[in-house]
PDB file of N, CA, C and O in Angstrom:
ATOM      1  N   MET N 455      58.165 123.715 102.242  1.00 47.00           N
ATOM      2  CA  MET N 455      58.064 122.665 101.233  1.00 47.00           C
ATOM      3  C   MET N 455      56.791 121.855 101.440  1.00 47.00           C
ATOM      4  O   MET N 455      56.125 121.516 100.494  1.00 47.00           O
ATOM      5  N   GLY N 456      56.438 121.557 102.709  1.00 52.00           N
ATOM      6  CA  GLY N 456      55.271 120.735 102.980  1.00 52.00           C
ATOM      7  C   GLY N 456      53.991 121.353 102.457  1.00 52.00           C
ATOM      8  O   GLY N 456      53.198 120.712 101.792  1.00 52.00           O
ATOM      9  N   PHE N 457      53.776 122.635 102.734  1.00 55.00           N
ATOM     10  CA  PHE N 457      52.555 123.289 102.265  1.00 55.00           C
ATOM     11  C   PHE N 457      52.555 123.381 100.750  1.00 55.00           C
ATOM     12  O   PHE N 457      51.545 123.117 100.110  1.00 55.00           O
ATOM     13  N   PHE N 458      53.700 123.701 100.195  1.00 56.00           N
ATOM     14  CA  PHE N 458      53.792 123.818  98.739  1.00 56.00           C
ATOM     15  C   PHE N 458      53.475 122.478  98.069  1.00 56.00           C
ATOM     16  O   PHE N 458      52.747 122.423  97.100  1.00 56.00           O
ATOM     17  N   SER N 459      54.012 121.416  98.629  1.00 58.00           N
ATOM     18  CA  SER N 459      53.749 120.083  98.079  1.00 58.00           C
ATOM     19  C   SER N 459      52.264 119.751  98.182  1.00 58.00           C
ATOM     20  O   SER N 459      51.657 119.233  97.255  1.00 58.00           O
ATOM     21  N   TRP N 460      51.673 120.081  99.333  1.00 57.00           N
ATOM     22  CA  TRP N 460      50.246 119.812  99.509  1.00 57.00           C
ATOM     23  C   TRP N 460      49.429 120.649  98.545  1.00 57.00           C
ATOM     24  O   TRP N 460      48.493 120.185  97.931  1.00 57.00           O
ATOM     25  N   PHE N 461      49.832 121.906  98.402  1.00 65.00           N
ATOM     26  CA  PHE N 461      49.108 122.847  97.554  1.00 65.00           C
ATOM     27  C   PHE N 461      49.151 122.427  96.087  1.00 65.00           C
ATOM     28  O   PHE N 461      48.169 122.541  95.371  1.00 65.00           O
ATOM     29  N   THR N 462      50.291 121.908  95.631  1.00 69.00           N
ATOM     30  CA  THR N 462      50.431 121.501  94.226  1.00 69.00           C
ATOM     31  C   THR N 462      49.951 120.068  93.998  1.00 69.00           C
ATOM     32  O   THR N 462      49.875 119.626  92.857  1.00 69.00           O
ATOM     33  N   GLY N 463      49.637 119.354  95.065  1.00 73.00           N
ATOM     34  CA  GLY N 463      49.163 117.985  94.926  1.00 73.00           C
ATOM     35  C   GLY N 463      50.274 116.957  94.859  1.00 73.00           C
ATOM     36  O   GLY N 463      50.022 115.776  94.670  1.00 73.00           O
ATOM     37  N   GLU N 464      51.498 117.385  94.998  1.00 78.00           N
ATOM     38  CA  GLU N 464      52.629 116.451  94.996  1.00 78.00           C
ATOM     39  C   GLU N 464      52.777 115.821  96.376  1.00 78.00           C
ATOM     40  O   GLU N 464      52.363 116.409  97.372  1.00 78.00           O
ATOM     41  N   PRO N 465      53.378 114.627  96.462  1.00 76.00           N
ATOM     42  CA  PRO N 465      53.564 114.001  97.772  1.00 76.00           C
ATOM     43  C   PRO N 465      54.571 114.783  98.617  1.00 76.00           C
ATOM     44  O   PRO N 465      55.533 115.343  98.091  1.00 76.00           O
ATOM     45  N   THR N 466      54.310 114.820  99.907  1.00 78.00           N
ATOM     46  CA  THR N 466      55.235 115.490 100.820  1.00 78.00           C
ATOM     47  C   THR N 466      56.385 114.539 101.136  1.00 78.00           C
ATOM     48  O   THR N 466      56.345 113.348 100.798  1.00 78.00           O
ATOM     49  N   ILE N 467      57.378 115.049 101.807  1.00 81.00           N
ATOM     50  CA  ILE N 467      58.519 114.225 102.212  1.00 81.00           C
ATOM     51  C   ILE N 467      58.036 113.111 103.126  1.00 81.00           C
ATOM     52  O   ILE N 467      58.462 111.956 103.001  1.00 81.00           O
ATOM     53  N   ASN N 468      57.112 113.439 104.048  1.00 86.00           N
ATOM     54  CA  ASN N 468      56.582 112.405 104.940  1.00 86.00           C
ATOM     55  C   ASN N 468      55.830 111.344 104.158  1.00 86.00           C
ATOM     56  O   ASN N 468      55.925 110.146 104.475  1.00 86.00           O
ATOM     57  N   ASP N 469      55.075 111.739 103.137  1.00 85.00           N
ATOM     58  CA  ASP N 469      54.386 110.770 102.287  1.00 85.00           C
ATOM     59  C   ASP N 469      55.394 109.829 101.647  1.00 85.00           C
ATOM     60  O   ASP N 469      55.183 108.613 101.590  1.00 85.00           O
ATOM     61  N   LEU N 470      56.475 110.401 101.150  1.00 86.00           N
ATOM     62  CA  LEU N 470      57.499 109.587 100.504  1.00 86.00           C
ATOM     63  C   LEU N 470      58.176 108.653 101.495  1.00 86.00           C
ATOM     64  O   LEU N 470      58.457 107.499 101.180  1.00 86.00           O
ATOM     65  N   LYS N 471      58.418 109.133 102.715  1.00 91.00           N
ATOM     66  CA  LYS N 471      59.015 108.272 103.742  1.00 91.00           C
ATOM     67  C   LYS N 471      58.089 107.108 104.069  1.00 91.00           C
ATOM     68  O   LYS N 471      58.537 105.974 104.230  1.00 91.00           O
ATOM     69  N   ILE N 472      56.798 107.394 104.152  1.00 91.00           N
ATOM     70  CA  ILE N 472      55.822 106.334 104.430  1.00 91.00           C
ATOM     71  C   ILE N 472      55.828 105.320 103.300  1.00 91.00           C
ATOM     72  O   ILE N 472      55.806 104.104 103.526  1.00 91.00           O
ATOM     73  N   ARG N 473      55.865 105.789 102.073  1.00 90.00           N
ATOM     74  CA  ARG N 473      55.902 104.880 100.922  1.00 90.00           C
ATOM     75  C   ARG N 473      57.155 104.019 100.942  1.00 90.00           C
ATOM     76  O   ARG N 473      57.117 102.825 100.621  1.00 90.00           O
ATOM     77  N   ILE N 474      58.275 104.628 101.302  1.00 93.00           N
ATOM     78  CA  ILE N 474      59.529 103.881 101.375  1.00 93.00           C
ATOM     79  C   ILE N 474      59.417 102.769 102.415  1.00 93.00           C
ATOM     80  O   ILE N 474      59.817 101.625 102.164  1.00 93.00           O
ATOM     81  N   GLU N 475      58.850 103.094 103.586  1.00 93.00           N
ATOM     82  CA  GLU N 475      58.678 102.076 104.628  1.00 93.00           C
ATOM     83  C   GLU N 475      57.742 100.964 104.162  1.00 93.00           C
ATOM     84  O   GLU N 475      57.992  99.786 104.422  1.00 93.00           O
ATOM     85  N   GLU N 476      56.665 101.329 103.456  1.00 93.00           N
ATOM     86  CA  GLU N 476      55.755 100.313 102.920  1.00 93.00           C
ATOM     87  C   GLU N 476      56.485  99.414 101.923  1.00 93.00           C
ATOM     88  O   GLU N 476      56.298  98.197 101.923  1.00 93.00           O
ATOM     89  N   CYS N 477      57.313 100.024 101.083  1.00 92.00           N
ATOM     90  CA  CYS N 477      58.087  99.239 100.115  1.00 92.00           C
ATOM     91  C   CYS N 477      59.045  98.292 100.824  1.00 92.00           C
ATOM     92  O   CYS N 477      59.191  97.138 100.419  1.00 92.00           O
ATOM     93  N   LYS N 478      59.687  98.779 101.877  1.00 93.00           N
ATOM     94  CA  LYS N 478      60.603  97.923 102.630  1.00 93.00           C
ATOM     95  C   LYS N 478      59.862  96.732 103.220  1.00 93.00           C
ATOM     96  O   LYS N 478      60.355  95.597 103.176  1.00 93.00           O
ATOM     97  N   ARG N 479      58.675  96.979 103.787  1.00 93.00           N
ATOM     98  CA  ARG N 479      57.884  95.886 104.362  1.00 93.00           C
ATOM     99  C   ARG N 479      57.468  94.902 103.266  1.00 93.00           C
ATOM    100  O   ARG N 479      57.503  93.690 103.459  1.00 93.00           O
ATOM    101  N   ASN N 480      57.073  95.435 102.119  1.00 92.00           N
ATOM    102  CA  ASN N 480      56.682  94.563 101.004  1.00 92.00           C
ATOM    103  C   ASN N 480      57.851  93.725 100.521  1.00 92.00           C
ATOM    104  O   ASN N 480      57.683  92.542 100.189  1.00 92.00           O
ATOM    105  N   ILE N 481      59.021  94.312 100.466  1.00 94.00           N
ATOM    106  CA  ILE N 481      60.221  93.580 100.040  1.00 94.00           C
ATOM    107  C   ILE N 481      60.504  92.443 101.012  1.00 94.00           C
ATOM    108  O   ILE N 481      60.783  91.308 100.606  1.00 94.00           O
ATOM    109  N   GLU N 482      60.411  92.721 102.313  1.00 93.00           N
ATOM    110  CA  GLU N 482      60.646  91.678 103.314  1.00 93.00           C
ATOM    111  C   GLU N 482      59.615  90.561 103.186  1.00 93.00           C
ATOM    112  O   GLU N 482      59.954  89.382 103.270  1.00 93.00           O
ATOM    113  N   ALA N 483      58.363  90.951 102.976  1.00 93.00           N
ATOM    114  CA  ALA N 483      57.307  89.942 102.820  1.00 93.00           C
ATOM    115  C   ALA N 483      57.584  89.078 101.596  1.00 93.00           C
ATOM    116  O   ALA N 483      57.424  87.858 101.640  1.00 93.00           O
ATOM    117  N   GLU N 484      58.004  89.694 100.502  1.00 93.00           N
ATOM    118  CA  GLU N 484      58.302  88.933  99.288  1.00 93.00           C
ATOM    119  C   GLU N 484      59.505  88.027  99.479  1.00 93.00           C
ATOM    120  O   GLU N 484      59.535  86.905  98.976  1.00 93.00           O
ATOM    121  N   LYS N 485      60.498  88.490 100.221  1.00 92.00           N
ATOM    122  CA  LYS N 485      61.658  87.643 100.510  1.00 92.00           C
ATOM    123  C   LYS N 485      61.221  86.412 101.282  1.00 92.00           C
ATOM    124  O   LYS N 485      61.652  85.293 100.999  1.00 92.00           O
ATOM    125  N   ASN N 486      60.343  86.630 102.281  1.00 91.00           N
ATOM    126  CA  ASN N 486      59.844  85.501 103.073  1.00 91.00           C
ATOM    127  C   ASN N 486      59.034  84.549 102.198  1.00 91.00           C
ATOM    128  O   ASN N 486      59.157  83.327 102.321  1.00 91.00           O
ATOM    129  N   ASN N 487      58.201  85.098 101.321  1.00 91.00           N
ATOM    130  CA  ASN N 487      57.414  84.254 100.419  1.00 91.00           C
ATOM    131  C   ASN N 487      58.324  83.453  99.502  1.00 91.00           C
ATOM    132  O   ASN N 487      58.087  82.269  99.261  1.00 91.00           O
ATOM    133  N   LEU N 488      59.355  84.107  98.989  1.00 91.00           N
ATOM    134  CA  LEU N 488      60.293  83.431  98.099  1.00 91.00           C
ATOM    135  C   LEU N 488      61.015  82.309  98.842  1.00 91.00           C
ATOM    136  O   LEU N 488      61.174  81.213  98.312  1.00 91.00           O
ATOM    137  N   ALA N 489      61.422  82.580 100.074  1.00 89.00           N
ATOM    138  CA  ALA N 489      62.115  81.563 100.860  1.00 89.00           C
ATOM    139  C   ALA N 489      61.197  80.367 101.093  1.00 89.00           C
ATOM    140  O   ALA N 489      61.621  79.215 100.961  1.00 89.00           O
ATOM    141  N   ARG N 490      59.925  80.630 101.431  1.00 89.00           N
ATOM    142  CA  ARG N 490      58.980  79.530 101.640  1.00 89.00           C
ATOM    143  C   ARG N 490      58.743  78.769 100.348  1.00 89.00           C
ATOM    144  O   ARG N 490      58.638  77.548 100.347  1.00 89.00           O
ATOM    145  N   THR N 491      58.651  79.492  99.239  1.00 90.00           N
ATOM    146  CA  THR N 491      58.440  78.852  97.942  1.00 90.00           C
ATOM    147  C   THR N 491      59.623  77.960  97.592  1.00 90.00           C
ATOM    148  O   THR N 491      59.451  76.821  97.161  1.00 90.00           O
ATOM    149  N   LYS N 492      60.830  78.487  97.775  1.00 90.00           N
ATOM    150  CA  LYS N 492      62.023  77.689  97.477  1.00 90.00           C
ATOM    151  C   LYS N 492      62.077  76.469  98.379  1.00 90.00           C
ATOM    152  O   LYS N 492      62.395  75.371  97.927  1.00 90.00           O
ATOM    153  N   GLU N 493      61.761  76.669  99.669  1.00 91.00           N
ATOM    154  CA  GLU N 493      61.785  75.556 100.612  1.00 91.00           C
ATOM    155  C   GLU N 493      60.770  74.499 100.198  1.00 91.00           C
ATOM    156  O   GLU N 493      61.060  73.309 100.198  1.00 91.00           O
ATOM    157  N   SER N 494      59.590  74.944  99.806  1.00 90.00           N
ATOM    158  CA  SER N 494      58.550  74.013  99.375  1.00 90.00           C
ATOM    159  C   SER N 494      58.982  73.270  98.112  1.00 90.00           C
ATOM    160  O   SER N 494      58.776  72.063  97.992  1.00 90.00           O
ATOM    161  N   LYS N 495      59.585  73.999  97.179  1.00 90.00           N
ATOM    162  CA  LYS N 495      60.036  73.379  95.931  1.00 90.00           C
ATOM    163  C   LYS N 495      61.125  72.346  96.212  1.00 90.00           C
ATOM    164  O   LYS N 495      61.105  71.251  95.647  1.00 90.00           O
ATOM    165  N   ILE N 496      62.033  72.694  97.102  1.00 91.00           N
ATOM    166  CA  ILE N 496      63.108  71.756  97.445  1.00 91.00           C
ATOM    167  C   ILE N 496      62.530  70.516  98.114  1.00 91.00           C
ATOM    168  O   ILE N 496      62.923  69.391  97.800  1.00 91.00           O
ATOM    169  N   LYS N 497      61.554  70.716  99.022  1.00 90.00           N
ATOM    170  CA  LYS N 497      60.926  69.563  99.678  1.00 90.00           C
ATOM    171  C   LYS N 497      60.237  68.675  98.648  1.00 90.00           C
ATOM    172  O   LYS N 497      60.314  67.451  98.727  1.00 90.00           O
ATOM    173  N   TYR N 498      59.588  69.295  97.686  1.00 91.00           N
ATOM    174  CA  TYR N 498      58.912  68.540  96.627  1.00 91.00           C
ATOM    175  C   TYR N 498      59.927  67.744  95.812  1.00 91.00           C
ATOM    176  O   TYR N 498      59.713  66.581  95.500  1.00 91.00           O
ATOM    177  N   GLN N 499      61.063  68.380  95.479  1.00 92.00           N
ATOM    178  CA  GLN N 499      62.098  67.696  94.711  1.00 92.00           C
ATOM    179  C   GLN N 499      62.697  66.544  95.506  1.00 92.00           C
ATOM    180  O   GLN N 499      62.958  65.461  94.964  1.00 92.00           O
ATOM    181  N   ILE N 500      62.912  66.757  96.801  1.00 93.00           N
ATOM    182  CA  ILE N 500      63.461  65.696  97.644  1.00 93.00           C
ATOM    183  C   ILE N 500      62.494  64.520  97.693  1.00 93.00           C
ATOM    184  O   ILE N 500      62.908  63.360  97.606  1.00 93.00           O
ATOM    185  N   GLU N 501      61.199  64.818  97.832  1.00 93.00           N
ATOM    186  CA  GLU N 501      60.207  63.739  97.867  1.00 93.00           C
ATOM    187  C   GLU N 501      60.219  62.963  96.555  1.00 93.00           C
ATOM    188  O   GLU N 501      60.134  61.732  96.551  1.00 93.00           O
ATOM    189  N   GLY N 502      60.354  63.668  95.436  1.00 93.00           N
ATOM    190  CA  GLY N 502      60.444  63.001  94.139  1.00 93.00           C
ATOM    191  C   GLY N 502      61.661  62.107  94.059  1.00 93.00           C
ATOM    192  O   GLY N 502      61.585  60.976  93.555  1.00 93.00           O
ATOM    193  N   CYS N 503      62.780  62.580  94.572  1.00 93.00           N
ATOM    194  CA  CYS N 503      64.006  61.775  94.577  1.00 93.00           C
ATOM    195  C   CYS N 503      63.826  60.528  95.437  1.00 93.00           C
ATOM    196  O   CYS N 503      64.277  59.444  95.068  1.00 93.00           O
ATOM    197  N   ARG N 504      63.174  60.684  96.579  1.00 93.00           N
ATOM    198  CA  ARG N 504      62.942  59.527  97.452  1.00 93.00           C
ATOM    199  C   ARG N 504      62.093  58.480  96.752  1.00 93.00           C
ATOM    200  O   ARG N 504      62.345  57.279  96.865  1.00 93.00           O
ATOM    201  N   LYS N 505      61.073  58.938  96.034  1.00 94.00           N
ATOM    202  CA  LYS N 505      60.223  57.997  95.308  1.00 94.00           C
ATOM    203  C   LYS N 505      61.016  57.296  94.214  1.00 94.00           C
ATOM    204  O   LYS N 505      60.853  56.093  93.997  1.00 94.00           O
ATOM    205  N   ASN N 506      61.884  58.039  93.530  1.00 94.00           N
ATOM    206  CA  ASN N 506      62.725  57.434  92.490  1.00 94.00           C
ATOM    207  C   ASN N 506      63.677  56.405  93.087  1.00 94.00           C
ATOM    208  O   ASN N 506      63.877  55.331  92.510  1.00 94.00           O
ATOM    209  N   ILE N 507      64.250  56.718  94.233  1.00 94.00           N
ATOM    210  CA  ILE N 507      65.162  55.789  94.897  1.00 94.00           C
ATOM    211  C   ILE N 507      64.414  54.512  95.278  1.00 94.00           C
ATOM    212  O   ILE N 507      64.914  53.402  95.076  1.00 94.00           O
ATOM    213  N   ALA N 508      63.205  54.685  95.815  1.00 94.00           N
ATOM    214  CA  ALA N 508      62.408  53.505  96.195  1.00 94.00           C
ATOM    215  C   ALA N 508      62.095  52.650  94.969  1.00 94.00           C
ATOM    216  O   ALA N 508      62.190  51.416  95.029  1.00 94.00           O
ATOM    217  N   ALA N 509      61.755  53.292  93.856  1.00 94.00           N
ATOM    218  CA  ALA N 509      61.462  52.549  92.630  1.00 94.00           C
ATOM    219  C   ALA N 509      62.709  51.812  92.138  1.00 94.00           C
ATOM    220  O   ALA N 509      62.631  50.657  91.702  1.00 94.00           O
ATOM    221  N   LEU N 510      63.857  52.459  92.214  1.00 95.00           N
ATOM    222  CA  LEU N 510      65.105  51.816  91.787  1.00 95.00           C
ATOM    223  C   LEU N 510      65.442  50.631  92.682  1.00 95.00           C
ATOM    224  O   LEU N 510      65.913  49.597  92.203  1.00 95.00           O
ATOM    225  N   ARG N 511      65.198  50.779  93.977  1.00 94.00           N
ATOM    226  CA  ARG N 511      65.463  49.658  94.884  1.00 94.00           C
ATOM    227  C   ARG N 511      64.569  48.465  94.558  1.00 94.00           C
ATOM    228  O   ARG N 511      65.013  47.319  94.602  1.00 94.00           O
ATOM    229  N   ARG N 512      63.315  48.745  94.243  1.00 94.00           N
ATOM    230  CA  ARG N 512      62.403  47.653  93.850  1.00 94.00           C
ATOM    231  C   ARG N 512      62.894  46.990  92.573  1.00 94.00           C
ATOM    232  O   ARG N 512      62.865  45.766  92.433  1.00 94.00           O
ATOM    233  N   GLU N 513      63.358  47.795  91.640  1.00 94.00           N
ATOM    234  CA  GLU N 513      63.873  47.259  90.370  1.00 94.00           C
ATOM    235  C   GLU N 513      65.100  46.388  90.622  1.00 94.00           C
ATOM    236  O   GLU N 513      65.242  45.297  90.046  1.00 94.00           O
ATOM    237  N   ILE N 514      65.997  46.838  91.490  1.00 94.00           N
ATOM    238  CA  ILE N 514      67.188  46.047  91.832  1.00 94.00           C
ATOM    239  C   ILE N 514      66.767  44.729  92.462  1.00 94.00           C
ATOM    240  O   ILE N 514      67.323  43.665  92.135  1.00 94.00           O
ATOM    241  N   ALA N 515      65.793  44.773  93.364  1.00 93.00           N
ATOM    242  CA  ALA N 515      65.327  43.542  94.015  1.00 93.00           C
ATOM    243  C   ALA N 515      64.769  42.567  92.981  1.00 93.00           C
ATOM    244  O   ALA N 515      65.028  41.355  93.059  1.00 93.00           O
ATOM    245  N   ARG N 516      64.031  43.088  91.996  1.00 91.00           N
ATOM    246  CA  ARG N 516      63.500  42.207  90.943  1.00 91.00           C
ATOM    247  C   ARG N 516      64.631  41.579  90.139  1.00 91.00           C
ATOM    248  O   ARG N 516      64.594  40.395  89.811  1.00 91.00           O
ATOM    249  N   HIS N 517      65.639  42.347  89.832  1.00 92.00           N
ATOM    250  CA  HIS N 517      66.774  41.804  89.078  1.00 92.00           C
ATOM    251  C   HIS N 517      67.499  40.734  89.892  1.00 92.00           C
ATOM    252  O   HIS N 517      67.924  39.712  89.342  1.00 92.00           O
ATOM    253  N   ARG N 518      67.646  40.968  91.177  1.00 90.00           N
ATOM    254  CA  ARG N 518      68.299  39.966  92.021  1.00 90.00           C
ATOM    255  C   ARG N 518      67.504  38.673  92.020  1.00 90.00           C
ATOM    256  O   ARG N 518      68.076  37.576  91.978  1.00 90.00           O
ATOM    257  N   GLU N 519      66.173  38.806  92.088  1.00 91.00           N
ATOM    258  CA  GLU N 519      65.325  37.607  92.051  1.00 91.00           C
ATOM    259  C   GLU N 519      65.491  36.882  90.717  1.00 91.00           C
ATOM    260  O   GLU N 519      65.565  35.649  90.676  1.00 91.00           O
ATOM    261  N   ASP N 520      65.546  37.655  89.628  1.00 88.00           N
ATOM    262  CA  ASP N 520      65.743  37.051  88.312  1.00 88.00           C
ATOM    263  C   ASP N 520      67.081  36.302  88.249  1.00 88.00           C
ATOM    264  O   ASP N 520      67.170  35.196  87.723  1.00 88.00           O
ATOM    265  N   ILE N 521      68.115  36.911  88.801  1.00 89.00           N
ATOM    266  CA  ILE N 521      69.444  36.293  88.800  1.00 89.00           C
ATOM    267  C   ILE N 521      69.425  34.992  89.604  1.00 89.00           C
ATOM    268  O   ILE N 521      69.965  33.972  89.182  1.00 89.00           O
ATOM    269  N   LYS N 522      68.781  35.040  90.763  1.00 88.00           N
ATOM    270  CA  LYS N 522      68.672  33.820  91.591  1.00 88.00           C
ATOM    271  C   LYS N 522      67.951  32.711  90.847  1.00 88.00           C
ATOM    272  O   LYS N 522      68.345  31.553  90.888  1.00 88.00           O
ATOM    273  N   ARG N 523      66.869  33.081  90.150  1.00 87.00           N
ATOM    274  CA  ARG N 523      66.112  32.095  89.406  1.00 87.00           C
ATOM    275  C   ARG N 523      66.959  31.506  88.273  1.00 87.00           C
ATOM    276  O   ARG N 523      66.932  30.308  88.017  1.00 87.00           O
ATOM    277  N   LEU N 524      67.704  32.360  87.592  1.00 88.00           N
ATOM    278  CA  LEU N 524      68.529  31.881  86.481  1.00 88.00           C
ATOM    279  C   LEU N 524      69.662  30.981  86.994  1.00 88.00           C
ATOM    280  O   LEU N 524      70.013  29.984  86.327  1.00 88.00           O
ATOM    281  N   LYS N 525      70.246  31.333  88.112  1.00 87.00           N
ATOM    282  CA  LYS N 525      71.307  30.495  88.685  1.00 87.00           C
ATOM    283  C   LYS N 525      70.763  29.149  89.142  1.00 87.00           C
ATOM    284  O   LYS N 525      71.447  28.143  89.053  1.00 87.00           O
ATOM    285  N   GLY N 526      69.533  29.146  89.618  1.00 83.00           N
ATOM    286  CA  GLY N 526      68.926  27.921  90.115  1.00 83.00           C
ATOM    287  C   GLY N 526      68.571  26.951  88.999  1.00 83.00           C
ATOM    288  O   GLY N 526      68.434  25.759  89.216  1.00 83.00           O
ATOM    289  N   LYS N 527      68.439  27.415  87.768  1.00 63.00           N
ATOM    290  CA  LYS N 527      68.041  26.543  86.653  1.00 63.00           C
ATOM    291  C   LYS N 527      69.173  25.748  86.124  1.00 63.00           C
ATOM    292  O   LYS N 527      70.227  25.734  86.085  1.00 63.00           O
TER     293      LYS N 527
END
């Protein structure tokens, strides 16, 4: 089969095995990239939430000050 495959220009079984291993490595690399991307996206979302929480806390503090001022009048 090997000589026939070489003679006809078709990939040999070993060629196909090598391609399969390359595909497996590529799949693992893509999984790792996806995991890093998701982790980065989640970190970005968490940072956005933290900024929103900080802004809300500032807004609450302003309202409390307004309430104190109104009670004092």
